[in-house]
PDB file of C-alpha atoms in Angstrom:
ATOM      1  CA  MET A   1       1.102  -1.986 -18.521  1.00 84.00           C
ATOM      2  CA  PHE A   2       3.401   0.650 -18.292  1.00 92.00           C
ATOM      3  CA  TYR A   3       5.030   2.986 -20.207  1.00 92.00           C
ATOM      4  CA  ARG A   4       9.075   4.277 -19.802  1.00 92.00           C
ATOM      5  CA  ASP A   5       7.851   8.610 -19.954  1.00 94.00           C
ATOM      6  CA  GLU A   6       4.543   8.152 -17.664  1.00 97.00           C
ATOM      7  CA  ARG A   7       4.284  10.008 -14.391  1.00 98.00           C
ATOM      8  CA  LEU A   8       3.376   7.657 -12.120  1.00 98.00           C
ATOM      9  CA  ALA A   9       2.185   7.330  -8.312  1.00 98.00           C
ATOM     10  CA  LEU A  10       2.077   5.253  -6.108  1.00 98.00           C
ATOM     11  CA  PHE A  11      -1.066   4.801  -3.260  1.00 98.00           C
ATOM     12  CA  ILE A  12      -0.199   1.927  -0.668  1.00 98.00           C
ATOM     13  CA  ASP A  13      -2.991   1.437   2.348  1.00 97.00           C
ATOM     14  CA  GLY A  14      -0.751  -0.004   4.083  1.00 95.00           C
ATOM     15  CA  SER A  15      -3.081  -2.820   6.363  1.00 91.00           C
ATOM     16  CA  ASN A  16      -4.479  -3.461   3.374  1.00 94.00           C
ATOM     17  CA  LEU A  17      -1.218  -4.538   1.471  1.00 95.00           C
ATOM     18  CA  TYR A  18       0.156  -6.184   4.750  1.00 92.00           C
ATOM     19  CA  SER A  19      -3.399  -7.958   4.948  1.00 92.00           C
ATOM     20  CA  ALA A  20      -2.021  -9.299   1.764  1.00 95.00           C
ATOM     21  CA  THR A  21       1.414  -9.843   1.794  1.00 94.00           C
ATOM     22  CA  ARG A  22       0.757 -11.476   4.830  1.00 92.00           C
ATOM     23  CA  THR A  23      -1.969 -13.948   3.661  1.00 93.00           C
ATOM     24  CA  LEU A  24       0.724 -14.896   0.732  1.00 94.00           C
ATOM     25  CA  GLY A  25       3.348 -15.691   3.272  1.00 92.00           C
ATOM     26  CA  PHE A  26       6.042 -12.878   2.241  1.00 94.00           C
ATOM     27  CA  ASP A  27       7.108  -9.652   3.531  1.00 93.00           C
ATOM     28  CA  ILE A  28       7.414  -6.488   1.263  1.00 95.00           C
ATOM     29  CA  ASP A  29      10.840  -5.032   0.999  1.00 96.00           C
ATOM     30  CA  TYR A  30       9.827  -1.497   0.698  1.00 96.00           C
ATOM     31  CA  LYS A  31      12.919  -0.231  -0.813  1.00 96.00           C
ATOM     32  CA  LEU A  32      13.001  -2.990  -3.703  1.00 97.00           C
ATOM     33  CA  LEU A  33       9.443  -1.256  -4.360  1.00 97.00           C
ATOM     34  CA  ARG A  34      10.169   2.109  -4.936  1.00 97.00           C
ATOM     35  CA  SER A  35      13.105   0.986  -6.896  1.00 96.00           C
ATOM     36  CA  GLU A  36      10.880  -1.495  -9.383  1.00 96.00           C
ATOM     37  CA  PHE A  37       8.126   1.184 -10.088  1.00 97.00           C
ATOM     38  CA  MET A  38      11.098   3.852 -10.881  1.00 97.00           C
ATOM     39  CA  ARG A  39      12.157   1.223 -13.529  1.00 96.00           C
ATOM     40  CA  ARG A  40       8.631   1.267 -14.942  1.00 96.00           C
ATOM     41  CA  GLY A  41       8.252   4.950 -14.927  1.00 96.00           C
ATOM     42  CA  LYS A  42       9.012   8.348 -14.078  1.00 97.00           C
ATOM     43  CA  LEU A  43       7.712   7.930  -9.801  1.00 97.00           C
ATOM     44  CA  LEU A  44       6.761  11.181  -9.023  1.00 97.00           C
ATOM     45  CA  ARG A  45       5.431  10.150  -5.424  1.00 97.00           C
ATOM     46  CA  ALA A  46       4.926   7.141  -3.267  1.00 98.00           C
ATOM     47  CA  PHE A  47       1.989   7.388  -0.539  1.00 98.00           C
ATOM     48  CA  TYR A  48       1.941   5.383   2.414  1.00 98.00           C
ATOM     49  CA  TYR A  49      -1.425   5.449   4.566  1.00 97.00           C
ATOM     50  CA  THR A  50      -1.627   3.993   8.250  1.00 93.00           C
ATOM     51  CA  ALA A  51      -3.218   4.370  11.054  1.00 89.00           C
ATOM     52  CA  LEU A  52      -1.310   4.312  14.685  1.00 87.00           C
ATOM     53  CA  LEU A  53      -2.438   4.089  18.059  1.00 79.00           C
ATOM     54  CA  GLU A  54      -1.952   6.848  19.987  1.00 72.00           C
ATOM     55  CA  SER A  55      -1.676   5.168  23.567  1.00 65.00           C
ATOM     56  CA  ASP A  56       0.617   2.419  22.958  1.00 60.00           C
ATOM     57  CA  ASP A  57       4.405   4.506  24.053  1.00 62.00           C
ATOM     58  CA  TYR A  58       6.335   2.296  21.258  1.00 68.00           C
ATOM     59  CA  SER A  59       4.490   1.352  17.729  1.00 71.00           C
ATOM     60  CA  PRO A  60       5.199  -1.672  16.382  1.00 75.00           C
ATOM     61  CA  ILE A  61       5.160  -0.228  12.977  1.00 83.00           C
ATOM     62  CA  ARG A  62       7.237   2.828  14.583  1.00 83.00           C
ATOM     63  CA  PRO A  63      10.171   1.757  12.535  1.00 88.00           C
ATOM     64  CA  LEU A  64       8.741   1.540   9.178  1.00 91.00           C
ATOM     65  CA  ILE A  65       6.993   4.648   9.073  1.00 91.00           C
ATOM     66  CA  ASP A  66      10.385   6.214  10.110  1.00 92.00           C
ATOM     67  CA  TRP A  67      12.354   4.456   7.366  1.00 95.00           C
ATOM     68  CA  LEU A  68       9.755   5.006   4.966  1.00 97.00           C
ATOM     69  CA  ASP A  69       9.306   8.166   6.117  1.00 94.00           C
ATOM     70  CA  TYR A  70      13.579   8.868   5.289  1.00 95.00           C
ATOM     71  CA  ASN A  71      13.271   7.221   2.059  1.00 95.00           C
ATOM     72  CA  GLY A  72      11.228   8.600  -0.466  1.00 94.00           C
ATOM     73  CA  PHE A  73       8.264   7.869   0.783  1.00 98.00           C
ATOM     74  CA  THR A  74       5.703  10.007   1.559  1.00 97.00           C
ATOM     75  CA  LEU A  75       3.791   9.404   5.031  1.00 96.00           C
ATOM     76  CA  VAL A  76       0.057   9.610   5.860  1.00 95.00           C
ATOM     77  CA  THR A  77      -0.757   8.798   9.750  1.00 92.00           C
ATOM     78  CA  LYS A  78      -3.550   9.330  11.655  1.00 90.00           C
ATOM     79  CA  PRO A  79      -4.627   8.741  15.292  1.00 86.00           C
ATOM     80  CA  ALA A  80      -6.546   4.859  15.524  1.00 86.00           C
ATOM     81  CA  LYS A  81      -9.274   4.381  17.220  1.00 82.00           C
ATOM     82  CA  GLU A  82      -8.996   1.729  19.818  1.00 81.00           C
ATOM     83  CA  TYR A  83     -12.724   0.575  21.713  1.00 82.00           C
ATOM     84  CA  THR A  84     -14.265  -2.769  22.813  1.00 86.00           C
ATOM     85  CA  ASP A  85     -16.975  -4.469  21.031  1.00 85.00           C
ATOM     86  CA  SER A  86     -20.708  -6.250  22.463  1.00 88.00           C
ATOM     87  CA  LEU A  87     -18.439  -9.124  22.939  1.00 88.00           C
ATOM     88  CA  GLY A  88     -15.877  -7.363  25.041  1.00 87.00           C
ATOM     89  CA  ARG A  89     -13.662  -7.959  22.176  1.00 86.00           C
ATOM     90  CA  ARG A  90     -10.443  -5.054  21.611  1.00 80.00           C
ATOM     91  CA  LYS A  91     -10.670  -3.377  18.641  1.00 78.00           C
ATOM     92  CA  VAL A  92      -9.297  -0.820  16.319  1.00 76.00           C
ATOM     93  CA  LYS A  93     -10.415   1.454  13.863  1.00 79.00           C
ATOM     94  CA  GLY A  94      -8.421   3.463  11.738  1.00 82.00           C
ATOM     95  CA  ASN A  95      -9.281   3.855   8.210  1.00 87.00           C
ATOM     96  CA  MET A  96      -7.626   5.594   5.761  1.00 93.00           C
ATOM     97  CA  ASP A  97      -9.309   5.749   2.842  1.00 95.00           C
ATOM     98  CA  ILE A  98     -10.622   9.485   2.975  1.00 96.00           C
ATOM     99  CA  GLU A  99      -7.125  10.216   3.281  1.00 97.00           C
ATOM    100  CA  LEU A 100      -5.893   8.272  -0.106  1.00 98.00           C
ATOM    101  CA  THR A 101      -8.833   9.310  -2.160  1.00 98.00           C
ATOM    102  CA  ILE A 102      -8.043  12.477  -1.174  1.00 98.00           C
ATOM    103  CA  ASN A 103      -4.565  13.026  -2.302  1.00 98.00           C
ATOM    104  CA  ALA A 104      -4.752  11.145  -5.214  1.00 98.00           C
ATOM    105  CA  MET A 105      -7.480  13.590  -6.790  1.00 98.00           C
ATOM    106  CA  GLU A 106      -5.548  16.172  -6.327  1.00 98.00           C
ATOM    107  CA  LEU A 107      -2.217  14.802  -7.640  1.00 98.00           C
ATOM    108  CA  ALA A 108      -4.389  13.452 -10.713  1.00 98.00           C
ATOM    109  CA  PRO A 109      -3.583  16.316 -12.836  1.00 98.00           C
ATOM    110  CA  HIS A 110       0.196  15.742 -12.506  1.00 98.00           C
ATOM    111  CA  VAL A 111       0.469  12.356 -13.522  1.00 98.00           C
ATOM    112  CA  ASP A 112      -0.490   9.666 -16.267  1.00 98.00           C
ATOM    113  CA  HIS A 113      -0.286   6.580 -14.128  1.00 98.00           C
ATOM    114  CA  ILE A 114      -1.944   5.917 -10.464  1.00 98.00           C
ATOM    115  CA  VAL A 115      -0.382   2.333  -8.971  1.00 98.00           C
ATOM    116  CA  LEU A 116      -3.189   1.307  -5.992  1.00 98.00           C
ATOM    117  CA  PHE A 117      -2.219  -0.910  -3.776  1.00 98.00           C
ATOM    118  CA  SER A 118      -5.469  -1.825  -2.272  1.00 97.00           C
ATOM    119  CA  GLY A 119      -8.640  -4.464  -2.615  1.00 97.00           C
ATOM    120  CA  ASP A 120     -10.488  -2.347  -1.101  1.00 97.00           C
ATOM    121  CA  GLY A 121     -13.761  -2.662  -2.759  1.00 97.00           C
ATOM    122  CA  ASP A 122     -14.263   1.072  -1.938  1.00 96.00           C
ATOM    123  CA  PHE A 123     -11.994   2.679  -3.659  1.00 98.00           C
ATOM    124  CA  LYS A 124     -14.003   1.615  -6.812  1.00 98.00           C
ATOM    125  CA  PRO A 125     -15.515   5.198  -7.630  1.00 98.00           C
ATOM    126  CA  LEU A 126     -12.484   6.790  -6.882  1.00 98.00           C
ATOM    127  CA  VAL A 127     -10.252   4.412  -9.912  1.00 98.00           C
ATOM    128  CA  ALA A 128     -13.283   5.600 -11.916  1.00 98.00           C
ATOM    129  CA  SER A 129     -13.133   8.995 -11.353  1.00 98.00           C
ATOM    130  CA  LEU A 130      -9.280   8.943 -11.694  1.00 98.00           C
ATOM    131  CA  GLN A 131     -10.173   7.582 -14.873  1.00 98.00           C
ATOM    132  CA  ARG A 132     -12.575  10.297 -16.657  1.00 98.00           C
ATOM    133  CA  GLN A 133      -9.900  12.847 -15.987  1.00 98.00           C
ATOM    134  CA  GLY A 134      -7.810  10.726 -18.088  1.00 98.00           C
ATOM    135  CA  VAL A 135      -5.115   8.789 -15.563  1.00 98.00           C
ATOM    136  CA  ARG A 136      -4.553   4.897 -16.015  1.00 98.00           C
ATOM    137  CA  VAL A 137      -4.577   3.065 -12.556  1.00 98.00           C
ATOM    138  CA  SER A 138      -3.606  -0.034 -11.875  1.00 98.00           C
ATOM    139  CA  VAL A 139      -4.738  -1.917  -9.012  1.00 98.00           C
ATOM    140  CA  VAL A 140      -2.024  -4.516  -6.638  1.00 98.00           C
ATOM    141  CA  SER A 141      -3.656  -6.837  -4.244  1.00 98.00           C
ATOM    142  CA  THR A 142      -4.671 -10.938  -4.966  1.00 97.00           C
ATOM    143  CA  ILE A 143      -7.103 -13.388  -5.852  1.00 97.00           C
ATOM    144  CA  ARG A 144      -4.435 -16.244  -4.596  1.00 95.00           C
ATOM    145  CA  THR A 145      -6.243 -16.236  -1.377  1.00 92.00           C
ATOM    146  CA  GLN A 146      -9.078 -17.729  -0.196  1.00 90.00           C
ATOM    147  CA  PRO A 147     -11.436 -15.161  -0.513  1.00 91.00           C
ATOM    148  CA  PRO A 148      -9.764 -13.365  -2.575  1.00 93.00           C
ATOM    149  CA  MET A 149      -8.387  -9.955  -1.047  1.00 95.00           C
ATOM    150  CA  ILE A 150      -9.296  -8.006  -3.786  1.00 96.00           C
ATOM    151  CA  ALA A 151     -12.830  -6.760  -4.719  1.00 97.00           C
ATOM    152  CA  ASP A 152     -14.247  -8.297  -7.846  1.00 97.00           C
ATOM    153  CA  ASP A 153     -15.594  -4.365  -8.612  1.00 97.00           C
ATOM    154  CA  LEU A 154     -12.754  -2.474  -8.032  1.00 98.00           C
ATOM    155  CA  ARG A 155     -10.303  -5.460  -9.914  1.00 98.00           C
ATOM    156  CA  ARG A 156     -12.830  -4.432 -12.910  1.00 98.00           C
ATOM    157  CA  THR A 157     -12.964  -1.343 -12.949  1.00 98.00           C
ATOM    158  CA  ALA A 158      -8.984  -0.498 -12.959  1.00 98.00           C
ATOM    159  CA  ASP A 159      -7.207  -0.252 -16.203  1.00 98.00           C
ATOM    160  CA  ASN A 160      -5.011  -3.366 -14.700  1.00 97.00           C
ATOM    161  CA  PHE A 161      -4.364  -5.576 -12.396  1.00 98.00           C
ATOM    162  CA  ILE A 162      -1.382  -6.507 -10.892  1.00 97.00           C
ATOM    163  CA  GLU A 163      -1.512  -9.937  -9.049  1.00 97.00           C
ATOM    164  CA  LEU A 164       0.582  -9.429  -5.868  1.00 97.00           C
ATOM    165  CA  TYR A 165       1.918 -12.976  -5.414  1.00 96.00           C
ATOM    166  CA  ASP A 166       3.905 -12.403  -8.729  1.00 96.00           C
ATOM    167  CA  LEU A 167       5.776  -9.403  -7.548  1.00 96.00           C
ATOM    168  CA  ARG A 168       7.215 -11.096  -4.844  1.00 95.00           C
ATOM    169  CA  GLU A 169      10.157 -12.427  -6.583  1.00 94.00           C
ATOM    170  CA  VAL A 170      10.659  -8.830  -7.462  1.00 95.00           C
ATOM    171  CA  ILE A 171       9.928  -6.837  -4.457  1.00 96.00           C
ATOM    172  CA  GLY A 172       9.871  -9.756  -1.500  1.00 94.00           C
ATOM    173  CA  ARG A 173      12.135 -10.893   0.673  1.00 83.00           C
ATOM    174  CA  ALA A 174      12.286 -13.439   4.285  1.00 70.00           C
ATOM    175  CA  PRO A 175      10.570 -12.374   6.568  1.00 64.00           C
ATOM    176  CA  ARG A 176      13.663 -11.207   8.588  1.00 55.00           C
ATOM    177  CA  ALA A 177      15.505  -7.736   7.330  1.00 47.00           C
ATOM    178  CA  GLU A 178      18.705  -7.621   6.963  1.00 43.00           C
ATOM    179  CA  SER A 179      21.204  -4.449   8.281  1.00 42.00           C
ATOM    180  CA  GLY A 180      20.599  -1.603   5.398  1.00 47.00           C
ATOM    181  CA  ASP A 181      17.377  -2.680   4.423  1.00 53.00           C
ATOM    182  CA  SER A 182      13.912  -1.484   5.351  1.00 57.00           C
ATOM    183  CA  PRO A 183      12.175  -2.957   8.162  1.00 56.00           C
ATOM    184  CA  SER A 184       8.775  -4.624   6.826  1.00 53.00           C
ATOM    185  CA  ARG A 185       5.991  -4.648   9.678  1.00 51.00           C
ATOM    186  CA  GLU A 186       6.320  -8.349  10.796  1.00 46.00           C
ATOM    187  CA  ASP A 187       9.869  -7.587  11.175  1.00 45.00           C
ATOM    188  CA  VAL A 188       8.987  -4.199  13.558  1.00 41.00           C
ATOM    189  CA  ALA A 189       6.603  -6.597  15.406  1.00 40.00           C
ATOM    190  CA  GLU A 190       9.230  -9.459  16.278  1.00 36.00           C
ATOM    191  CA  ARG A 191      11.038  -6.505  18.021  1.00 33.00           C
ATOM    192  CA  GLN A 192       8.663  -5.388  19.766  1.00 30.00           C
TER     193      GLN A 192
END
């Protein structure tokens, strides 16, 4: 439920949203996503959070980051840490929860409604704190996967749960970008 006169902010956990859309079999058109939420209320900010590998000369996500940066999104990035686990597998760690939480708490006095694109249960205390400050919180993720990509506690805490799969007709697109469209992570990865 959205009200046309409410001040909105979007907080997008990039890796979490990417995993959910990939599992559901569609890509996000970020231009359409931004337009959809501008239609639903007064969109003040749209944040996108992701960690980037510094060791790569070319990151497959860079074109998406650049597009978002030039098209009304506030990018929050940090270097990802690369390590080898005990089985010798290459792993990448780049959690953006603290950055997202701090930005949401700072923006809370200036918005009526925050839309969190993540199913990460670690955000339950953030959602509860925002609600205590009078901010409504909607969470966008999916329960259509096995297991569901949203933590049950987060879903129960949110004022509103938006099934990501139900948004696919509005903000989704086929896996290939056409010229002028915002690139998706998959489009970018295929170019590498």
